[in-house]
Amino acid sequence: MAEQHKKVPHTPTKSEILELYPDMSKSNLKSIIKTVVLALNPDANLKLSQLTNKEFKYIIIEIGLPKGFKKSDFSFLDGVDID
């Protein structure tokens, strides 16, 4: 199952994020996405579905790696402490 997600871009859509974290409630995940996006860019257009690499990085820092993935699967996490 994780193999199919290996091709997710480093700038995923919100829908792809929801697919990466199927065990997390949709409303909680959307709230985290909104919080991260607005914290990094208060003027962000929340209607845009594509997340930036930096936004995705902070989402992973906040909620952890998706199941079936290793830190090394995400080059932008080099040097980042993930619990």
PDB file of N, CA and C in Angstrom:
ATOM      1  N   MET A   1       0.817  -1.195   0.000  1.00  0.00           N
ATOM      2  CA  MET A   1       0.000   0.000   0.000  1.00  0.00           C
ATOM      3  C   MET A   1       0.862   1.261   0.000  1.00  0.00           C
ATOM      4  N   ALA A   2       1.903   1.295   0.820  1.00  0.00           N
ATOM      5  CA  ALA A   2       2.753   2.480   0.853  1.00  0.00           C
ATOM      6  C   ALA A   2       3.450   2.706  -0.476  1.00  0.00           C
ATOM      7  N   GLU A   3       3.703   1.634  -1.210  1.00  0.00           N
ATOM      8  CA  GLU A   3       4.384   1.776  -2.494  1.00  0.00           C
ATOM      9  C   GLU A   3       3.639   2.717  -3.428  1.00  0.00           C
ATOM     10  N   GLN A   4       2.314   2.669  -3.437  1.00  0.00           N
ATOM     11  CA  GLN A   4       1.574   3.555  -4.322  1.00  0.00           C
ATOM     12  C   GLN A   4       1.753   5.015  -3.920  1.00  0.00           C
ATOM     13  N   HIS A   5       2.018   5.262  -2.637  1.00  0.00           N
ATOM     14  CA  HIS A   5       2.185   6.631  -2.169  1.00  0.00           C
ATOM     15  C   HIS A   5       3.595   7.167  -2.393  1.00  0.00           C
ATOM     16  N   LYS A   6       4.528   6.308  -2.728  1.00  0.00           N
ATOM     17  CA  LYS A   6       5.902   6.753  -2.947  1.00  0.00           C
ATOM     18  C   LYS A   6       5.973   7.805  -4.046  1.00  0.00           C
ATOM     19  N   LYS A   7       4.974   7.832  -4.913  1.00  0.00           N
ATOM     20  CA  LYS A   7       4.982   8.763  -6.028  1.00  0.00           C
ATOM     21  C   LYS A   7       4.288  10.083  -5.707  1.00  0.00           C
ATOM     22  N   VAL A   8       3.795  10.248  -4.481  1.00  0.00           N
ATOM     23  CA  VAL A   8       3.150  11.502  -4.103  1.00  0.00           C
ATOM     24  C   VAL A   8       4.187  12.609  -4.199  1.00  0.00           C
ATOM     25  N   PRO A   9       3.857  13.712  -4.849  1.00  0.00           N
ATOM     26  CA  PRO A   9       4.827  14.802  -4.991  1.00  0.00           C
ATOM     27  C   PRO A   9       5.163  15.424  -3.641  1.00  0.00           C
ATOM     28  N   HIS A  10       6.280  16.099  -3.592  1.00  0.00           N
ATOM     29  CA  HIS A  10       6.671  16.774  -2.361  1.00  0.00           C
ATOM     30  C   HIS A  10       5.858  18.041  -2.141  1.00  0.00           C
ATOM     31  N   THR A  11       4.986  18.349  -3.074  1.00  0.00           N
ATOM     32  CA  THR A  11       4.024  19.441  -2.915  1.00  0.00           C
ATOM     33  C   THR A  11       2.636  18.862  -3.197  1.00  0.00           C
ATOM     34  N   PRO A  12       2.141  18.036  -2.265  1.00  0.00           N
ATOM     35  CA  PRO A  12       0.884  17.329  -2.507  1.00  0.00           C
ATOM     36  C   PRO A  12      -0.340  18.234  -2.432  1.00  0.00           C
ATOM     37  N   THR A  13      -1.424  17.722  -2.972  1.00  0.00           N
ATOM     38  CA  THR A  13      -2.705  18.410  -2.828  1.00  0.00           C
ATOM     39  C   THR A  13      -3.279  18.043  -1.466  1.00  0.00           C
ATOM     40  N   LYS A  14      -4.282  18.787  -1.039  1.00  0.00           N
ATOM     41  CA  LYS A  14      -4.934  18.464   0.232  1.00  0.00           C
ATOM     42  C   LYS A  14      -5.548  17.069   0.173  1.00  0.00           C
ATOM     43  N   SER A  15      -6.068  16.686  -0.973  1.00  0.00           N
ATOM     44  CA  SER A  15      -6.646  15.342  -1.132  1.00  0.00           C
ATOM     45  C   SER A  15      -5.584  14.265  -0.947  1.00  0.00           C
ATOM     46  N   GLU A  16      -4.397  14.496  -1.474  1.00  0.00           N
ATOM     47  CA  GLU A  16      -3.306  13.530  -1.311  1.00  0.00           C
ATOM     48  C   GLU A  16      -2.881  13.431   0.152  1.00  0.00           C
ATOM     49  N   ILE A  17      -2.890  14.546   0.863  1.00  0.00           N
ATOM     50  CA  ILE A  17      -2.568  14.530   2.294  1.00  0.00           C
ATOM     51  C   ILE A  17      -3.589  13.669   3.033  1.00  0.00           C
ATOM     52  N   LEU A  18      -4.865  13.850   2.709  1.00  0.00           N
ATOM     53  CA  LEU A  18      -5.917  13.060   3.352  1.00  0.00           C
ATOM     54  C   LEU A  18      -5.727  11.570   3.077  1.00  0.00           C
ATOM     55  N   GLU A  19      -5.273  11.218   1.879  1.00  0.00           N
ATOM     56  CA  GLU A  19      -5.010   9.817   1.534  1.00  0.00           C
ATOM     57  C   GLU A  19      -3.801   9.269   2.291  1.00  0.00           C
ATOM     58  N   LEU A  20      -2.813  10.115   2.540  1.00  0.00           N
ATOM     59  CA  LEU A  20      -1.609   9.678   3.244  1.00  0.00           C
ATOM     60  C   LEU A  20      -1.871   9.383   4.719  1.00  0.00           C
ATOM     61  N   TYR A  21      -2.898  10.003   5.279  1.00  0.00           N
ATOM     62  CA  TYR A  21      -3.227   9.836   6.692  1.00  0.00           C
ATOM     63  C   TYR A  21      -4.666   9.336   6.839  1.00  0.00           C
ATOM     64  N   PRO A  22      -4.959   8.122   6.353  1.00  0.00           N
ATOM     65  CA  PRO A  22      -6.340   7.624   6.372  1.00  0.00           C
ATOM     66  C   PRO A  22      -6.892   7.363   7.776  1.00  0.00           C
ATOM     67  N   ASP A  23      -6.019   7.154   8.759  1.00  0.00           N
ATOM     68  CA  ASP A  23      -6.476   6.875  10.120  1.00  0.00           C
ATOM     69  C   ASP A  23      -6.818   8.139  10.902  1.00  0.00           C
ATOM     70  N   MET A  24      -6.448   9.280  10.378  1.00  0.00           N
ATOM     71  CA  MET A  24      -6.723  10.544  11.055  1.00  0.00           C
ATOM     72  C   MET A  24      -8.064  11.091  10.581  1.00  0.00           C
ATOM     73  N   SER A  25      -8.815  11.672  11.496  1.00  0.00           N
ATOM     74  CA  SER A  25     -10.116  12.209  11.095  1.00  0.00           C
ATOM     75  C   SER A  25      -9.914  13.346  10.093  1.00  0.00           C
ATOM     76  N   LYS A  26     -10.797  13.380   9.130  1.00  0.00           N
ATOM     77  CA  LYS A  26     -10.711  14.371   8.056  1.00  0.00           C
ATOM     78  C   LYS A  26     -10.764  15.793   8.619  1.00  0.00           C
ATOM     79  N   SER A  27     -11.639  16.034   9.593  1.00  0.00           N
ATOM     80  CA  SER A  27     -11.768  17.389  10.146  1.00  0.00           C
ATOM     81  C   SER A  27     -10.514  17.803  10.911  1.00  0.00           C
ATOM     82  N   ASN A  28      -9.915  16.879  11.672  1.00  0.00           N
ATOM     83  CA  ASN A  28      -8.675  17.204  12.389  1.00  0.00           C
ATOM     84  C   ASN A  28      -7.541  17.497  11.421  1.00  0.00           C
ATOM     85  N   LEU A  29      -7.444  16.687  10.383  1.00  0.00           N
ATOM     86  CA  LEU A  29      -6.379  16.879   9.402  1.00  0.00           C
ATOM     87  C   LEU A  29      -6.555  18.197   8.657  1.00  0.00           C
ATOM     88  N   LYS A  30      -7.776  18.518   8.281  1.00  0.00           N
ATOM     89  CA  LYS A  30      -8.030  19.795   7.602  1.00  0.00           C
ATOM     90  C   LYS A  30      -7.700  20.971   8.515  1.00  0.00           C
ATOM     91  N   SER A  31      -7.991  20.834   9.795  1.00  0.00           N
ATOM     92  CA  SER A  31      -7.674  21.889  10.759  1.00  0.00           C
ATOM     93  C   SER A  31      -6.162  22.086  10.874  1.00  0.00           C
ATOM     94  N   ILE A  32      -5.415  20.992  10.900  1.00  0.00           N
ATOM     95  CA  ILE A  32      -3.951  21.078  10.963  1.00  0.00           C
ATOM     96  C   ILE A  32      -3.405  21.726   9.700  1.00  0.00           C
ATOM     97  N   ILE A  33      -3.924  21.334   8.549  1.00  0.00           N
ATOM     98  CA  ILE A  33      -3.489  21.931   7.282  1.00  0.00           C
ATOM     99  C   ILE A  33      -3.734  23.432   7.310  1.00  0.00           C
ATOM    100  N   LYS A  34      -4.920  23.839   7.721  1.00  0.00           N
ATOM    101  CA  LYS A  34      -5.272  25.262   7.774  1.00  0.00           C
ATOM    102  C   LYS A  34      -4.343  26.015   8.726  1.00  0.00           C
ATOM    103  N   THR A  35      -4.105  25.451   9.902  1.00  0.00           N
ATOM    104  CA  THR A  35      -3.239  26.094  10.888  1.00  0.00           C
ATOM    105  C   THR A  35      -1.825  26.273  10.355  1.00  0.00           C
ATOM    106  N   VAL A  36      -1.278  25.228   9.748  1.00  0.00           N
ATOM    107  CA  VAL A  36       0.089  25.286   9.214  1.00  0.00           C
ATOM    108  C   VAL A  36       0.177  26.296   8.079  1.00  0.00           C
ATOM    109  N   VAL A  37      -0.763  26.242   7.147  1.00  0.00           N
ATOM    110  CA  VAL A  37      -0.730  27.152   5.993  1.00  0.00           C
ATOM    111  C   VAL A  37      -0.805  28.602   6.458  1.00  0.00           C
ATOM    112  N   LEU A  38      -1.726  28.912   7.365  1.00  0.00           N
ATOM    113  CA  LEU A  38      -1.873  30.296   7.832  1.00  0.00           C
ATOM    114  C   LEU A  38      -0.702  30.745   8.704  1.00  0.00           C
ATOM    115  N   ALA A  39      -0.098  29.824   9.444  1.00  0.00           N
ATOM    116  CA  ALA A  39       1.067  30.183  10.262  1.00  0.00           C
ATOM    117  C   ALA A  39       2.254  30.566   9.383  1.00  0.00           C
ATOM    118  N   LEU A  40       2.408  29.870   8.266  1.00  0.00           N
ATOM    119  CA  LEU A  40       3.527  30.152   7.366  1.00  0.00           C
ATOM    120  C   LEU A  40       3.249  31.319   6.432  1.00  0.00           C
ATOM    121  N   ASN A  41       1.979  31.539   6.123  1.00  0.00           N
ATOM    122  CA  ASN A  41       1.601  32.610   5.200  1.00  0.00           C
ATOM    123  C   ASN A  41       0.209  33.123   5.562  1.00  0.00           C
ATOM    124  N   PRO A  42       0.144  34.137   6.435  1.00  0.00           N
ATOM    125  CA  PRO A  42      -1.155  34.651   6.885  1.00  0.00           C
ATOM    126  C   PRO A  42      -2.074  35.124   5.756  1.00  0.00           C
ATOM    127  N   ASP A  43      -1.516  35.466   4.616  1.00  0.00           N
ATOM    128  CA  ASP A  43      -2.323  35.939   3.488  1.00  0.00           C
ATOM    129  C   ASP A  43      -2.655  34.819   2.499  1.00  0.00           C
ATOM    130  N   ALA A  44      -2.431  33.585   2.888  1.00  0.00           N
ATOM    131  CA  ALA A  44      -2.629  32.447   1.980  1.00  0.00           C
ATOM    132  C   ALA A  44      -4.087  32.313   1.549  1.00  0.00           C
ATOM    133  N   ASN A  45      -4.258  31.858   0.328  1.00  0.00           N
ATOM    134  CA  ASN A  45      -5.584  31.542  -0.191  1.00  0.00           C
ATOM    135  C   ASN A  45      -5.864  30.092   0.179  1.00  0.00           C
ATOM    136  N   LEU A  46      -6.711  29.875   1.178  1.00  0.00           N
ATOM    137  CA  LEU A  46      -6.975  28.524   1.660  1.00  0.00           C
ATOM    138  C   LEU A  46      -7.754  27.678   0.664  1.00  0.00           C
ATOM    139  N   LYS A  47      -8.301  28.304  -0.358  1.00  0.00           N
ATOM    140  CA  LYS A  47      -9.052  27.548  -1.358  1.00  0.00           C
ATOM    141  C   LYS A  47      -8.122  26.812  -2.328  1.00  0.00           C
ATOM    142  N   LEU A  48      -6.866  27.220  -2.385  1.00  0.00           N
ATOM    143  CA  LEU A  48      -5.906  26.514  -3.239  1.00  0.00           C
ATOM    144  C   LEU A  48      -5.643  25.139  -2.642  1.00  0.00           C
ATOM    145  N   SER A  49      -5.617  24.132  -3.482  1.00  0.00           N
ATOM    146  CA  SER A  49      -5.464  22.775  -2.956  1.00  0.00           C
ATOM    147  C   SER A  49      -4.015  22.301  -2.893  1.00  0.00           C
ATOM    148  N   GLN A  50      -3.131  22.907  -3.656  1.00  0.00           N
ATOM    149  CA  GLN A  50      -1.730  22.469  -3.694  1.00  0.00           C
ATOM    150  C   GLN A  50      -0.966  23.062  -2.517  1.00  0.00           C
ATOM    151  N   LEU A  51      -0.310  22.207  -1.746  1.00  0.00           N
ATOM    152  CA  LEU A  51       0.509  22.675  -0.641  1.00  0.00           C
ATOM    153  C   LEU A  51       1.935  22.878  -1.118  1.00  0.00           C
ATOM    154  N   THR A  52       2.636  23.780  -0.476  1.00  0.00           N
ATOM    155  CA  THR A  52       4.045  23.968  -0.799  1.00  0.00           C
ATOM    156  C   THR A  52       4.868  22.902  -0.084  1.00  0.00           C
ATOM    157  N   ASN A  53       6.093  22.746  -0.515  1.00  0.00           N
ATOM    158  CA  ASN A  53       7.015  21.814   0.119  1.00  0.00           C
ATOM    159  C   ASN A  53       7.183  22.159   1.592  1.00  0.00           C
ATOM    160  N   LYS A  54       7.308  23.435   1.886  1.00  0.00           N
ATOM    161  CA  LYS A  54       7.495  23.889   3.263  1.00  0.00           C
ATOM    162  C   LYS A  54       6.263  23.573   4.119  1.00  0.00           C
ATOM    163  N   GLU A  55       5.064  23.770   3.560  1.00  0.00           N
ATOM    164  CA  GLU A  55       3.837  23.456   4.299  1.00  0.00           C
ATOM    165  C   GLU A  55       3.758  21.963   4.605  1.00  0.00           C
ATOM    166  N   PHE A  56       4.083  21.134   3.612  1.00  0.00           N
ATOM    167  CA  PHE A  56       4.050  19.686   3.805  1.00  0.00           C
ATOM    168  C   PHE A  56       5.060  19.269   4.868  1.00  0.00           C
ATOM    169  N   LYS A  57       6.229  19.886   4.842  1.00  0.00           N
ATOM    170  CA  LYS A  57       7.265  19.592   5.838  1.00  0.00           C
ATOM    171  C   LYS A  57       6.731  19.851   7.244  1.00  0.00           C
ATOM    172  N   TYR A  58       6.077  20.982   7.454  1.00  0.00           N
ATOM    173  CA  TYR A  58       5.572  21.311   8.783  1.00  0.00           C
ATOM    174  C   TYR A  58       4.379  20.451   9.182  1.00  0.00           C
ATOM    175  N   ILE A  59       3.614  19.989   8.218  1.00  0.00           N
ATOM    176  CA  ILE A  59       2.527  19.052   8.524  1.00  0.00           C
ATOM    177  C   ILE A  59       3.121  17.734   9.018  1.00  0.00           C
ATOM    178  N   ILE A  60       4.164  17.261   8.363  1.00  0.00           N
ATOM    179  CA  ILE A  60       4.826  16.028   8.802  1.00  0.00           C
ATOM    180  C   ILE A  60       5.441  16.219  10.185  1.00  0.00           C
ATOM    181  N   ILE A  61       6.055  17.354  10.431  1.00  0.00           N
ATOM    182  CA  ILE A  61       6.627  17.636  11.750  1.00  0.00           C
ATOM    183  C   ILE A  61       5.524  17.619  12.804  1.00  0.00           C
ATOM    184  N   GLU A  62       4.381  18.174  12.479  1.00  0.00           N
ATOM    185  CA  GLU A  62       3.263  18.274  13.423  1.00  0.00           C
ATOM    186  C   GLU A  62       2.617  16.920  13.724  1.00  0.00           C
ATOM    187  N   ILE A  63       2.369  16.105  12.700  1.00  0.00           N
ATOM    188  CA  ILE A  63       1.595  14.875  12.925  1.00  0.00           C
ATOM    189  C   ILE A  63       2.379  13.589  12.681  1.00  0.00           C
ATOM    190  N   GLY A  64       3.602  13.708  12.224  1.00  0.00           N
ATOM    191  CA  GLY A  64       4.428  12.525  12.002  1.00  0.00           C
ATOM    192  C   GLY A  64       4.399  12.047  10.559  1.00  0.00           C
ATOM    193  N   LEU A  65       5.234  11.078  10.299  1.00  0.00           N
ATOM    194  CA  LEU A  65       5.324  10.504   8.955  1.00  0.00           C
ATOM    195  C   LEU A  65       4.088   9.664   8.659  1.00  0.00           C
ATOM    196  N   PRO A  66       3.660   9.647   7.406  1.00  0.00           N
ATOM    197  CA  PRO A  66       2.563   8.745   7.033  1.00  0.00           C
ATOM    198  C   PRO A  66       3.011   7.293   7.230  1.00  0.00           C
ATOM    199  N   LYS A  67       2.059   6.427   7.581  1.00  0.00           N
ATOM    200  CA  LYS A  67       2.375   5.002   7.760  1.00  0.00           C
ATOM    201  C   LYS A  67       3.006   4.437   6.496  1.00  0.00           C
ATOM    202  N   GLY A  68       4.020   3.609   6.704  1.00  0.00           N
ATOM    203  CA  GLY A  68       4.681   2.962   5.579  1.00  0.00           C
ATOM    204  C   GLY A  68       5.795   3.780   4.958  1.00  0.00           C
ATOM    205  N   PHE A  69       6.084   4.939   5.528  1.00  0.00           N
ATOM    206  CA  PHE A  69       7.141   5.795   4.997  1.00  0.00           C
ATOM    207  C   PHE A  69       8.264   5.929   6.006  1.00  0.00           C
ATOM    208  N   LYS A  70       9.454   6.214   5.492  1.00  0.00           N
ATOM    209  CA  LYS A  70      10.614   6.502   6.323  1.00  0.00           C
ATOM    210  C   LYS A  70      10.986   7.964   6.094  1.00  0.00           C
ATOM    211  N   LYS A  71      11.689   8.507   7.043  1.00  0.00           N
ATOM    212  CA  LYS A  71      12.148   9.891   6.914  1.00  0.00           C
ATOM    213  C   LYS A  71      12.944  10.083   5.629  1.00  0.00           C
ATOM    214  N   SER A  72      13.715   9.077   5.255  1.00  0.00           N
ATOM    215  CA  SER A  72      14.548   9.181   4.054  1.00  0.00           C
ATOM    216  C   SER A  72      13.729   9.247   2.761  1.00  0.00           C
ATOM    217  N   ASP A  73      12.441   8.922   2.827  1.00  0.00           N
ATOM    218  CA  ASP A  73      11.575   9.040   1.648  1.00  0.00           C
ATOM    219  C   ASP A  73      11.312  10.500   1.284  1.00  0.00           C
ATOM    220  N   PHE A  74      11.595  11.393   2.227  1.00  0.00           N
ATOM    221  CA  PHE A  74      11.327  12.816   2.034  1.00  0.00           C
ATOM    222  C   PHE A  74      12.634  13.591   2.168  1.00  0.00           C
ATOM    223  N   SER A  75      13.246  13.927   1.056  1.00  0.00           N
ATOM    224  CA  SER A  75      14.554  14.596   1.079  1.00  0.00           C
ATOM    225  C   SER A  75      14.509  15.923   1.828  1.00  0.00           C
ATOM    226  N   PHE A  76      13.359  16.580   1.829  1.00  0.00           N
ATOM    227  CA  PHE A  76      13.259  17.878   2.502  1.00  0.00           C
ATOM    228  C   PHE A  76      13.239  17.751   4.026  1.00  0.00           C
ATOM    229  N   LEU A  77      13.260  16.520   4.548  1.00  0.00           N
ATOM    230  CA  LEU A  77      13.305  16.315   5.996  1.00  0.00           C
ATOM    231  C   LEU A  77      14.718  16.084   6.516  1.00  0.00           C
ATOM    232  N   ASP A  78      15.721  16.149   5.633  1.00  0.00           N
ATOM    233  CA  ASP A  78      17.110  15.996   6.069  1.00  0.00           C
ATOM    234  C   ASP A  78      17.416  17.036   7.137  1.00  0.00           C
ATOM    235  N   GLY A  79      17.930  16.586   8.269  1.00  0.00           N
ATOM    236  CA  GLY A  79      18.288  17.492   9.350  1.00  0.00           C
ATOM    237  C   GLY A  79      17.128  17.896  10.243  1.00  0.00           C
ATOM    238  N   VAL A  80      15.932  17.394   9.964  1.00  0.00           N
ATOM    239  CA  VAL A  80      14.749  17.721  10.763  1.00  0.00           C
ATOM    240  C   VAL A  80      14.501  16.590  11.751  1.00  0.00           C
ATOM    241  N   ASP A  81      14.244  16.940  13.012  1.00  0.00           N
ATOM    242  CA  ASP A  81      13.979  15.939  14.041  1.00  0.00           C
ATOM    243  C   ASP A  81      12.506  15.540  13.990  1.00  0.00           C
ATOM    244  N   ILE A  82      12.255  14.280  13.656  1.00  0.00           N
ATOM    245  CA  ILE A  82      10.896  13.740  13.605  1.00  0.00           C
ATOM    246  C   ILE A  82      10.792  12.662  14.670  1.00  0.00           C
ATOM    247  N   ASP A  83       9.809  12.777  15.536  1.00  0.00           N
ATOM    248  CA  ASP A  83       9.607  11.750  16.583  1.00  0.00           C
ATOM    249  C   ASP A  83       8.908  10.552  16.030  1.00  0.00           C
TER     250      ASP A  83
END
